[in-house]
Tab-separated table of N, CA, C and O in Angstrom:
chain	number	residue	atom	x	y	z
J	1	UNK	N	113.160	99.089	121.180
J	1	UNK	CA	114.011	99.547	120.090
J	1	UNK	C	113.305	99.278	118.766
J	1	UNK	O	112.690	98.216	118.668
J	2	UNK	N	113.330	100.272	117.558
J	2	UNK	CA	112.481	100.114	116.500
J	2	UNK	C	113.385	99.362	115.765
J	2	UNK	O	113.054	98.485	114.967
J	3	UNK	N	114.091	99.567	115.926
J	3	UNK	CA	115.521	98.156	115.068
J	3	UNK	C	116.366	99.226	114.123
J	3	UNK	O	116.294	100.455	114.091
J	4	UNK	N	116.997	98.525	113.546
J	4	UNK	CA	118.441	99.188	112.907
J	4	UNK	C	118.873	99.459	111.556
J	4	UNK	O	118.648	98.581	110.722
J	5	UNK	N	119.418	100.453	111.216
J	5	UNK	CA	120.027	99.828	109.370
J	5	UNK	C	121.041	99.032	109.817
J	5	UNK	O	121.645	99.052	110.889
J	6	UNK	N	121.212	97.949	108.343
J	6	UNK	CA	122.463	97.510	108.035
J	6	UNK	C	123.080	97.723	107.048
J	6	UNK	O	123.243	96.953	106.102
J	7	UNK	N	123.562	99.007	107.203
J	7	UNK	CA	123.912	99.347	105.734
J	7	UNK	C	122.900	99.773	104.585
J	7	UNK	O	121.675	99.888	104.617
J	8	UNK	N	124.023	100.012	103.326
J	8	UNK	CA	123.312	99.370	102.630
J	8	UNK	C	122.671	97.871	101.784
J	8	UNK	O	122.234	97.802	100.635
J	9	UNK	N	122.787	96.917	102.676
J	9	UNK	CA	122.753	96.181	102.654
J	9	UNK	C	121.108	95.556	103.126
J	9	UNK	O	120.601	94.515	102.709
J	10	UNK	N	120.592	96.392	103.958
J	10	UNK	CA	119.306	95.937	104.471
J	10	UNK	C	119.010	96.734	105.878
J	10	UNK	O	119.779	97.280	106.669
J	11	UNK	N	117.728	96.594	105.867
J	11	UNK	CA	117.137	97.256	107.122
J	11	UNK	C	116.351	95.895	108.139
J	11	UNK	O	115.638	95.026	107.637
J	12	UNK	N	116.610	95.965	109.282
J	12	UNK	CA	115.616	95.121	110.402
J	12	UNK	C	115.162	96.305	111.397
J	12	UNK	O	115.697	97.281	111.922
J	13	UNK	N	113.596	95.561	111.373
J	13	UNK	CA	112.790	96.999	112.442
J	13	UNK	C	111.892	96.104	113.359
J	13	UNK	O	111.841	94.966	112.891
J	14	UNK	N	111.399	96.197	114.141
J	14	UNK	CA	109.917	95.674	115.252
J	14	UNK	C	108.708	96.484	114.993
J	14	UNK	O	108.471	97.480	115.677
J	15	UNK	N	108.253	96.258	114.427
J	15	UNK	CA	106.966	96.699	114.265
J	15	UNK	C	105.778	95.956	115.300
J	15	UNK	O	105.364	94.836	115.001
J	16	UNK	N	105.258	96.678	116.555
J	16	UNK	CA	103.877	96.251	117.952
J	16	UNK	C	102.802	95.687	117.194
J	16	UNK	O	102.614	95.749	115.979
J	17	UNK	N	102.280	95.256	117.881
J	17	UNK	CA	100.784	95.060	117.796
J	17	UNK	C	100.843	93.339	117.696
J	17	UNK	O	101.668	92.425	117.681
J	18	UNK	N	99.446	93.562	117.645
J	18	UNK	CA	98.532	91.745	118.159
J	18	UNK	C	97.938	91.270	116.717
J	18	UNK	O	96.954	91.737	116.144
J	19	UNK	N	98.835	90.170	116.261
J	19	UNK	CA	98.394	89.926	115.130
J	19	UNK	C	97.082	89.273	114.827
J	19	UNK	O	96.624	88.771	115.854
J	20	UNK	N	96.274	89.090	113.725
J	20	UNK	CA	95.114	88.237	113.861
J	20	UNK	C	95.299	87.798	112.907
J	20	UNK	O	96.034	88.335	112.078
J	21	UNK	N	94.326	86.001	112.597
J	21	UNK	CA	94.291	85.225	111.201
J	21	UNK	C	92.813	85.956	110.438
J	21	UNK	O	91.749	85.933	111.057
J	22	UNK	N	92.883	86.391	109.474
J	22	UNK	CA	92.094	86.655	108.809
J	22	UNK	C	90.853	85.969	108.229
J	22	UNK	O	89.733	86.396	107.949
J	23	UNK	N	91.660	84.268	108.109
J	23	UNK	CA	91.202	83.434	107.436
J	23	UNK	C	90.078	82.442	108.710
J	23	UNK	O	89.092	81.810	108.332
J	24	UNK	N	90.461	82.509	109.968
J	24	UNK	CA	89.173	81.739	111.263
J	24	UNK	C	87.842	82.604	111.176
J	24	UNK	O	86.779	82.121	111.566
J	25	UNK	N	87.932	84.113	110.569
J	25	UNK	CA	86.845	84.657	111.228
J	25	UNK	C	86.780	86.104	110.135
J	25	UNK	O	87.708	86.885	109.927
J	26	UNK	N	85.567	86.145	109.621
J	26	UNK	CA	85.822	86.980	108.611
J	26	UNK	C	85.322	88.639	109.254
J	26	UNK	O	84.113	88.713	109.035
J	27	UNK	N	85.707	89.678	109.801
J	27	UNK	CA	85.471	91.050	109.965
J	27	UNK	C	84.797	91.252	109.227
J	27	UNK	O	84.934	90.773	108.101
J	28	UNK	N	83.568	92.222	109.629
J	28	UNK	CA	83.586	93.770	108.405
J	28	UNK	C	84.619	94.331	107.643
J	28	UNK	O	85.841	94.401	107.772
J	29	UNK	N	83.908	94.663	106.921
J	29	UNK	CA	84.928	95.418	106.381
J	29	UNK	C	86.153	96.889	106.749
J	29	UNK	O	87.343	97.189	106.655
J	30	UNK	N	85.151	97.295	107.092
J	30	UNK	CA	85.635	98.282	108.215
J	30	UNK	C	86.806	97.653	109.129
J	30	UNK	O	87.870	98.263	109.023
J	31	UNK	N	86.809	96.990	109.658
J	31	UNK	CA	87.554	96.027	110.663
J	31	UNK	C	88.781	95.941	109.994
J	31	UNK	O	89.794	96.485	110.431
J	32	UNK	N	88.743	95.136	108.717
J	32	UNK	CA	89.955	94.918	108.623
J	32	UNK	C	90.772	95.721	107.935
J	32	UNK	O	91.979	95.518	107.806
J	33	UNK	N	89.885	97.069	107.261
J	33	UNK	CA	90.500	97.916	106.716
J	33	UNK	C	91.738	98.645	107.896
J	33	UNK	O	92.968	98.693	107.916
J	34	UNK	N	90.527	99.188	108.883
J	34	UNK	CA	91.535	99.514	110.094
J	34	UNK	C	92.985	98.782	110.436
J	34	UNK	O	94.054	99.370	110.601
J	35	UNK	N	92.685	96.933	110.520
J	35	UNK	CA	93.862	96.183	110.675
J	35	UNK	C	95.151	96.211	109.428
J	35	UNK	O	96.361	96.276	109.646
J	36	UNK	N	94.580	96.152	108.328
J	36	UNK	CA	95.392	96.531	107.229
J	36	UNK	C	96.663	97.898	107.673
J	36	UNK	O	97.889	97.811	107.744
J	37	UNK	N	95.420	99.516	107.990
J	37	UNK	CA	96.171	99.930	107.795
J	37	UNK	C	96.542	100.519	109.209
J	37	UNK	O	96.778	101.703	109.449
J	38	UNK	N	96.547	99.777	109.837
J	38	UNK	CA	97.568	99.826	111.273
J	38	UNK	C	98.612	99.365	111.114
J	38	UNK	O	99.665	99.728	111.639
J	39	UNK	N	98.392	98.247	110.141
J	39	UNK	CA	99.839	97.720	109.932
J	39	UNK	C	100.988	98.490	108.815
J	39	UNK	O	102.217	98.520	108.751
J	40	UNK	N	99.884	99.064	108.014
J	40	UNK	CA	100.757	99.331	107.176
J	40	UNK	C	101.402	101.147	107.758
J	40	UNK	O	102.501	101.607	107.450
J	41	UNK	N	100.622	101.672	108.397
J	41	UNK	CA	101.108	102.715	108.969
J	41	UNK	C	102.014	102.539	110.153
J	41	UNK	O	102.452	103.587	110.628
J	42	UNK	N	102.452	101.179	110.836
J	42	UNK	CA	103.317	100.401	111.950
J	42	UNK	C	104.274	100.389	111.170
J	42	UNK	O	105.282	101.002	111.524
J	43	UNK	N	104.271	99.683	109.848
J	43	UNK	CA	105.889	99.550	109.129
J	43	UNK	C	106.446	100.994	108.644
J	43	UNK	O	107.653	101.196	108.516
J	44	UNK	N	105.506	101.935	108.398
J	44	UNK	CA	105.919	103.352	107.810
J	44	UNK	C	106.160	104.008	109.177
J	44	UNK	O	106.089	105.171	108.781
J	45	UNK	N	106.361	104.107	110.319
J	45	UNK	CA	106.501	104.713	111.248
J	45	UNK	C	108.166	104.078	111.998
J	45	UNK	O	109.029	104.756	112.556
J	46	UNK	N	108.155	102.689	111.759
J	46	UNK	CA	109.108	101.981	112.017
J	46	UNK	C	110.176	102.425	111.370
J	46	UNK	O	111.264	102.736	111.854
J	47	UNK	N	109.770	102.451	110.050
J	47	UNK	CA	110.854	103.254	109.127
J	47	UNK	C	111.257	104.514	109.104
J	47	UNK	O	112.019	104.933	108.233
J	48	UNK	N	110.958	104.976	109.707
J	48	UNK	CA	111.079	106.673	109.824
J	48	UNK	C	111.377	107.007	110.706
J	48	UNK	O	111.827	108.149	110.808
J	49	UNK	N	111.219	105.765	112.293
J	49	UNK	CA	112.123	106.231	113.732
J	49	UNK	C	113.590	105.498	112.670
J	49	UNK	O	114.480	106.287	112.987
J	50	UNK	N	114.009	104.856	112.030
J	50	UNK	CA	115.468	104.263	111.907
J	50	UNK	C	116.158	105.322	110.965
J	50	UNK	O	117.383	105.224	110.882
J	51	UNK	N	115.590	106.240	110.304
J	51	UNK	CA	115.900	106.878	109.317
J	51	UNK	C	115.930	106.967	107.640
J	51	UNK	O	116.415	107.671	106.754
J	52	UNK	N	115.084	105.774	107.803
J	52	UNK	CA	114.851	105.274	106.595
J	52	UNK	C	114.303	105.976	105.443
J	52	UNK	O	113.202	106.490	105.642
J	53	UNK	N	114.844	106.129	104.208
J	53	UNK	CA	113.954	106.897	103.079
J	53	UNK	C	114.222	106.168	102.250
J	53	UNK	O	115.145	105.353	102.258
J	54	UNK	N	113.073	106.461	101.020
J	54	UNK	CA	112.779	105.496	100.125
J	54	UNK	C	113.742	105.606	99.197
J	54	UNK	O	113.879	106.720	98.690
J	55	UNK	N	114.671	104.453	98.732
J	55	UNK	CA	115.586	104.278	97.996
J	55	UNK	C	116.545	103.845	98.315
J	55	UNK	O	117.226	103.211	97.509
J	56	UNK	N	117.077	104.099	100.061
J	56	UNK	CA	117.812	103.839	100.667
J	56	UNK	C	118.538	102.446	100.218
J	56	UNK	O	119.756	102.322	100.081
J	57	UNK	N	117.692	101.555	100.040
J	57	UNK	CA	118.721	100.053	99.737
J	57	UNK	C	118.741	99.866	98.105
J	57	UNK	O	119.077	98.875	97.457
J	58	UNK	N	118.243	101.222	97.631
J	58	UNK	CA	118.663	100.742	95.906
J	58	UNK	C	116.627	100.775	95.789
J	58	UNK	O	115.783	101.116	96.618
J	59	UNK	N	116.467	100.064	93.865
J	59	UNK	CA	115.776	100.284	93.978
J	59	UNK	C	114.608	99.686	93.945
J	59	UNK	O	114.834	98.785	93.137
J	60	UNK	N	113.404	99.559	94.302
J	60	UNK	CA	112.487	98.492	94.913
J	60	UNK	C	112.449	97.119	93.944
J	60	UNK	O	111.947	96.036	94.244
J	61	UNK	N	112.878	97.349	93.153
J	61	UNK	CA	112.668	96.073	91.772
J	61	UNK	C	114.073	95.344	91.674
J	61	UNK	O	114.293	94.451	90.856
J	62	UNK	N	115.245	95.936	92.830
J	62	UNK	CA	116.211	94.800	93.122
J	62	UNK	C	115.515	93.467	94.231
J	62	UNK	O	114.802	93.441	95.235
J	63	UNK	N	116.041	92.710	93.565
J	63	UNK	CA	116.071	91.149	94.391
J	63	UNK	C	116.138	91.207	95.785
J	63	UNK	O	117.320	91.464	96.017
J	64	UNK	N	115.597	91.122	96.737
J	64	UNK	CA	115.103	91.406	98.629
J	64	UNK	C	114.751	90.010	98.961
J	64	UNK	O	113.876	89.289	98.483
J	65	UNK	N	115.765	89.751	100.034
J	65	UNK	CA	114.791	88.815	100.877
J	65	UNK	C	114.572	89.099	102.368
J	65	UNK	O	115.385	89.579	103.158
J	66	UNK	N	112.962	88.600	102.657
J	66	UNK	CA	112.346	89.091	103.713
J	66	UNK	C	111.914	88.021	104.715
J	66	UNK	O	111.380	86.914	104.636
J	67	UNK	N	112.417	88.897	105.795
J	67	UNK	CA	111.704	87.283	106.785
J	67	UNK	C	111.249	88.190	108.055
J	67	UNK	O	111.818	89.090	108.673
J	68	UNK	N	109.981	87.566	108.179
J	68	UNK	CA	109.105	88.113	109.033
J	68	UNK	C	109.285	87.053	110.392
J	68	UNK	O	109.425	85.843	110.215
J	69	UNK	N	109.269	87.501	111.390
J	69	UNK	CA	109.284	86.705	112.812
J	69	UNK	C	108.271	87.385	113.487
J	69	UNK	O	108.255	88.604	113.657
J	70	UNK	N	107.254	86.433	113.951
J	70	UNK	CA	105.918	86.946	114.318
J	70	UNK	C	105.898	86.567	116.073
J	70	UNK	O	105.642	85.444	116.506
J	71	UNK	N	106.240	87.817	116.965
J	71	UNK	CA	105.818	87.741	118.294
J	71	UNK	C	104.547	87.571	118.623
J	71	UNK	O	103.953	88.597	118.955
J	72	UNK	N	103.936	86.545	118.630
J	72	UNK	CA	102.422	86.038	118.744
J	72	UNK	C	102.356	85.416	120.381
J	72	UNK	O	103.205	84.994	121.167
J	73	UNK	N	101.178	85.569	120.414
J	73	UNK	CA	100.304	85.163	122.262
J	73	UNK	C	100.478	83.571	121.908
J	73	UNK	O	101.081	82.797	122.651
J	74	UNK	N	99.929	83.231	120.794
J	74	UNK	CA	99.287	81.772	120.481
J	74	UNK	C	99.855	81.475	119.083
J	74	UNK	O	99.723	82.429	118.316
J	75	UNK	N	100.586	80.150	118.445
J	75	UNK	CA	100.958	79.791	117.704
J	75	UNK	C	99.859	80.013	116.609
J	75	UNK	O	98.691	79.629	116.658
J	76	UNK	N	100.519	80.758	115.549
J	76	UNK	CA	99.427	80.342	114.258
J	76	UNK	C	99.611	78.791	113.090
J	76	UNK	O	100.692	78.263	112.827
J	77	UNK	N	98.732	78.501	112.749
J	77	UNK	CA	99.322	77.422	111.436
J	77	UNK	C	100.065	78.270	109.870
J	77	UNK	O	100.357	79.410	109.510
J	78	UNK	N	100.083	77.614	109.615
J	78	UNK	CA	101.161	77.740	108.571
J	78	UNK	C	100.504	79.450	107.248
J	78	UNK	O	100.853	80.614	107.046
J	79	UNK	N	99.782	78.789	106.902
J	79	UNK	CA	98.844	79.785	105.699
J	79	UNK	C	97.994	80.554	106.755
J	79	UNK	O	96.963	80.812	106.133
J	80	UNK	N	97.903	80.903	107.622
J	80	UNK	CA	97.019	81.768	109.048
J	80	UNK	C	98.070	82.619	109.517
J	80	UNK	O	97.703	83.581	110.191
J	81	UNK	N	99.823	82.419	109.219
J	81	UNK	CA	100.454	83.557	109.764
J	81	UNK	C	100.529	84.186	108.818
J	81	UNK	O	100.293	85.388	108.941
J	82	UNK	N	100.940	83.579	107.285
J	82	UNK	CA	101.030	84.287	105.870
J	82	UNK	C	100.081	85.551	105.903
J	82	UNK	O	100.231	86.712	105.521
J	83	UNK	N	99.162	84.945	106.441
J	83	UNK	CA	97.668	85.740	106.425
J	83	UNK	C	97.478	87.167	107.116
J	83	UNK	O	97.226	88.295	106.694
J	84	UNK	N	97.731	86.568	108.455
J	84	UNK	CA	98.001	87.265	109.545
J	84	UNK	C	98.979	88.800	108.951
J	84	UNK	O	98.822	90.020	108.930
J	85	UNK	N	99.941	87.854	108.562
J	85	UNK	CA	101.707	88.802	107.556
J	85	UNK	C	101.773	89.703	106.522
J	85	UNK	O	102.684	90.376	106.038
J	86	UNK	N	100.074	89.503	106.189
J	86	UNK	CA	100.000	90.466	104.454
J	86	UNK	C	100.233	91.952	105.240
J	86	UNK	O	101.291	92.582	105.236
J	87	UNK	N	99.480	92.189	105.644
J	87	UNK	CA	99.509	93.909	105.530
J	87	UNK	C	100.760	94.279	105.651
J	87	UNK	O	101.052	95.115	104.794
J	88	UNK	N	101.725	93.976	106.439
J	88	UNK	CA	102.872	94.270	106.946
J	88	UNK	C	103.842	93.656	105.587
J	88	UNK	O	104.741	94.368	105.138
J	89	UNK	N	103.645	92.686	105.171
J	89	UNK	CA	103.956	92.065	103.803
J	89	UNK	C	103.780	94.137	102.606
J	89	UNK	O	104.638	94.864	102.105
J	90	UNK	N	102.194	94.229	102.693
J	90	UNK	CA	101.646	95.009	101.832
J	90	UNK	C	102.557	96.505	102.174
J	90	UNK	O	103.081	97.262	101.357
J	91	UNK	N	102.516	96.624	103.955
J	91	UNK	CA	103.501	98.089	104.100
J	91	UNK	C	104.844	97.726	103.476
J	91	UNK	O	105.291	98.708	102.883
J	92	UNK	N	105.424	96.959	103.421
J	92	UNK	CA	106.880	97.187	102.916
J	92	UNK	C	107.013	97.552	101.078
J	92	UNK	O	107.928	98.090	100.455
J	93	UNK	N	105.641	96.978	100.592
J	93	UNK	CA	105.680	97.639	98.876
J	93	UNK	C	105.212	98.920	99.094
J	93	UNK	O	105.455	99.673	98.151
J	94	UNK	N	104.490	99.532	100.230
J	94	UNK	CA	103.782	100.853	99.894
J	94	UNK	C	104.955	101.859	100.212
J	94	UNK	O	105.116	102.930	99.627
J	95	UNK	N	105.862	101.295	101.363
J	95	UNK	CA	106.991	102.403	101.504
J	95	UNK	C	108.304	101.993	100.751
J	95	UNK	O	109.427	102.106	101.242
J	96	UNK	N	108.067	101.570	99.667
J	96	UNK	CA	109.053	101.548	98.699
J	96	UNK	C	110.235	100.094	98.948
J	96	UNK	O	111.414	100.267	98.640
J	97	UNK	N	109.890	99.058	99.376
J	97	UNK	CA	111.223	98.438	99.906
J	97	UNK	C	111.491	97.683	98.859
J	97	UNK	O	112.548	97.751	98.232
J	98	UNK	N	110.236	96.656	98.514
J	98	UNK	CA	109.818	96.290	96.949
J	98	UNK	C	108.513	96.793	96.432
J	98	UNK	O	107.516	97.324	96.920
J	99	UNK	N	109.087	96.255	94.744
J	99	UNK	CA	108.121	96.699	94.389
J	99	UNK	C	106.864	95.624	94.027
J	99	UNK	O	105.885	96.008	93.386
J	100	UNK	N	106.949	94.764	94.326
J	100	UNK	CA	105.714	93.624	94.215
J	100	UNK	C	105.683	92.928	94.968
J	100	UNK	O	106.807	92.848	95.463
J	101	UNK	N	104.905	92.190	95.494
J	101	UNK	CA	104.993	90.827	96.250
J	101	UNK	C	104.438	89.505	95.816
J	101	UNK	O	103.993	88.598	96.520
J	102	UNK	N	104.554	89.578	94.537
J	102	UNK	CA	103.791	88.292	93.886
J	102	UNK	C	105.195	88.181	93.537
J	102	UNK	O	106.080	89.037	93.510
J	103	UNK	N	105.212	86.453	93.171
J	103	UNK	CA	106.000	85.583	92.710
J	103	UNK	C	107.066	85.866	91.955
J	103	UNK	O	108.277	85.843	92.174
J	104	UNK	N	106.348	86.161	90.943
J	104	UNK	CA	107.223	86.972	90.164
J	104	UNK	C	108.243	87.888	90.053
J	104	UNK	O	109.337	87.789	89.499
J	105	UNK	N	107.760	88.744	90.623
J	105	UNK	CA	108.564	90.246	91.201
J	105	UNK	C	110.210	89.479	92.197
J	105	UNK	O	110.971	90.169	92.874
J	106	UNK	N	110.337	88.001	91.979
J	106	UNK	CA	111.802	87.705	92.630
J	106	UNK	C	111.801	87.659	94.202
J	106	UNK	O	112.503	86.818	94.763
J	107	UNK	N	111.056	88.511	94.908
J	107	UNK	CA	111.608	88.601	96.191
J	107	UNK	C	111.710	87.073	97.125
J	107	UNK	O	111.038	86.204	96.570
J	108	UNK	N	112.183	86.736	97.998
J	108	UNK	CA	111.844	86.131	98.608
J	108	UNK	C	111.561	86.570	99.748
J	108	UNK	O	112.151	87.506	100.289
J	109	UNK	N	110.190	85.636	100.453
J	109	UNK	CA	109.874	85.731	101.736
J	109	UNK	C	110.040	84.452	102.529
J	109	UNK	O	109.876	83.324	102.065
J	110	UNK	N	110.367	84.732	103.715
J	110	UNK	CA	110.350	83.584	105.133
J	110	UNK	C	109.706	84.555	106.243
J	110	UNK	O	109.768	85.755	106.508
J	111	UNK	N	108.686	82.774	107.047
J	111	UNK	CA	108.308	83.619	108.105
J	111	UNK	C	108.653	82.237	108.848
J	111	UNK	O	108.558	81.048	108.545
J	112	UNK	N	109.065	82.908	109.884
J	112	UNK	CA	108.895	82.392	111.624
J	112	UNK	C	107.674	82.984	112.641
J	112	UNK	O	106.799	83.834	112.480
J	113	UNK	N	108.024	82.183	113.669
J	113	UNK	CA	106.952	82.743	114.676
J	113	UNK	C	107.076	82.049	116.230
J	113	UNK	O	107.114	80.887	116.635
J	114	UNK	N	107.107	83.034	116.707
J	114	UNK	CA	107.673	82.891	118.590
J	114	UNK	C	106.783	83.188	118.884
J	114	UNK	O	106.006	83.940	118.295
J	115	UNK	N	106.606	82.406	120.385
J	115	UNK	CA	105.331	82.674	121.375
J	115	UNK	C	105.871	84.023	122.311
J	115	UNK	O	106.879	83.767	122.970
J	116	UNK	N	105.580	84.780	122.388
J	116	UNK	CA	106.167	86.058	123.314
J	116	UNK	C	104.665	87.059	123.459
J	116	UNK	O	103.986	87.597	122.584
J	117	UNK	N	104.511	87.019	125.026
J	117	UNK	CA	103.039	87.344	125.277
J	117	UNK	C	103.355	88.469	126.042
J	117	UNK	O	102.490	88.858	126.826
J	118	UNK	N	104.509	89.126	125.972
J	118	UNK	CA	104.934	90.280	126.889
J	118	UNK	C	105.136	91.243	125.964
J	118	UNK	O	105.269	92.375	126.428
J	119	UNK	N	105.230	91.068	124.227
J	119	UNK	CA	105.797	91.924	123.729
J	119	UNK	C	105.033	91.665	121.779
J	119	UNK	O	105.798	91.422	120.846
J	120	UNK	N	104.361	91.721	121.693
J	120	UNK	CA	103.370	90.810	120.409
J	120	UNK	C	103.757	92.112	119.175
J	120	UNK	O	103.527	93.321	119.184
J	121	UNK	N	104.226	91.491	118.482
J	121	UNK	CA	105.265	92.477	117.479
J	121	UNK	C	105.210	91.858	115.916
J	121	UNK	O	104.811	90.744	115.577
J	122	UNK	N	105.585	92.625	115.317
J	122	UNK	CA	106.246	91.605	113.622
J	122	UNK	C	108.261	91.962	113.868
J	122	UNK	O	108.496	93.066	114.359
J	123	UNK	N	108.841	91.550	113.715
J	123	UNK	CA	110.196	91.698	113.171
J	123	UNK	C	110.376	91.376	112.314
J	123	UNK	O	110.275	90.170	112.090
J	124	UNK	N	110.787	92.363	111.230
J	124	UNK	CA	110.609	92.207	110.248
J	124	UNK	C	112.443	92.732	109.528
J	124	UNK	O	112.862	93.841	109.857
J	125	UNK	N	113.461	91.691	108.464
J	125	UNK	CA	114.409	92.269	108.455
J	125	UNK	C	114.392	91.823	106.925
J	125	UNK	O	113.937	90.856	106.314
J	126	UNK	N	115.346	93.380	106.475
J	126	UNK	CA	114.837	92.912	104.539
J	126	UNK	C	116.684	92.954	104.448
J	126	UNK	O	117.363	93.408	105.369
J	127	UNK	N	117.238	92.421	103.234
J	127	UNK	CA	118.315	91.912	102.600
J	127	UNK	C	118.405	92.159	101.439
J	127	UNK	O	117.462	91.704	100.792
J	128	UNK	N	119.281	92.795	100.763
J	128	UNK	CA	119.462	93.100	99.552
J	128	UNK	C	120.281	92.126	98.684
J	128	UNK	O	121.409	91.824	99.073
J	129	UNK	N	119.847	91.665	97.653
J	129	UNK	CA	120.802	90.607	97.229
J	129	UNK	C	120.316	89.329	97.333
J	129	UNK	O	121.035	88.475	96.815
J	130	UNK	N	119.141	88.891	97.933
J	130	UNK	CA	118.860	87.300	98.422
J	130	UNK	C	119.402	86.947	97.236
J	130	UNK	O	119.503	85.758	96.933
């Protein structure tokens, strides 16, 4: 299941794939461009099986909070899932959900992370209003 609206109130989706730390092992460039935008084309696809269009929860420069739950093989440390979390972090400003992800810009983020080796995913659910 790609996950659900809640309203207008917020969207939760599953976005596949096998996350990696960026920060143990540095790619080409090439490499991680690809990983970037797998991810970021995973959250824009996610959004578009739920019905999602841009504006839907108001508009990207309202207050969002986001919490990422990372279906991982192997536990990451703390600043290695953050890491792991950007692109998918980066798809949710490119398809409009916010509009920044620095400090500033208000949003808040939380991440978790489950060991689940049958099903290696982001869940990702945004909130309007944090």
């Amino acid at each position: 299941e790609a996950g659900w609206l809640l309203g207008r109130r917020g969207v939760r989706l599953f976005v596949p794939g096998a996350l990696r730390n960026p920060l143990n092992r540095k790619p080409g460039w090439q490499a991680e461009h690809r990983y970037r935008q797998r991810w970021n084309e995973g959250v824009a696809n996610a959004l578009l099986t739920l019905g999602y269009w841009r504006g839907a929860l108001g508009s990207p420069k309202l207050r969002k909070e986001v919490r990422f739950t990372a279906h991982v093989f192997h536990r990451f440390d703390g600043d290695g899932l953050q890491a792991a979390l950007k692109p998918a972090r980066d798809g949710l400003r490119e398809c409009g959900l916010i509009d920044d992800d620095r400090d500033s810009a208000g949003h808040l983020f939380a991440y978790e992370q489950v060991v689940d080796r049958a099903c290696p995913g982001v869940e990702i659910e945004v909130r309007v209003g944090a």
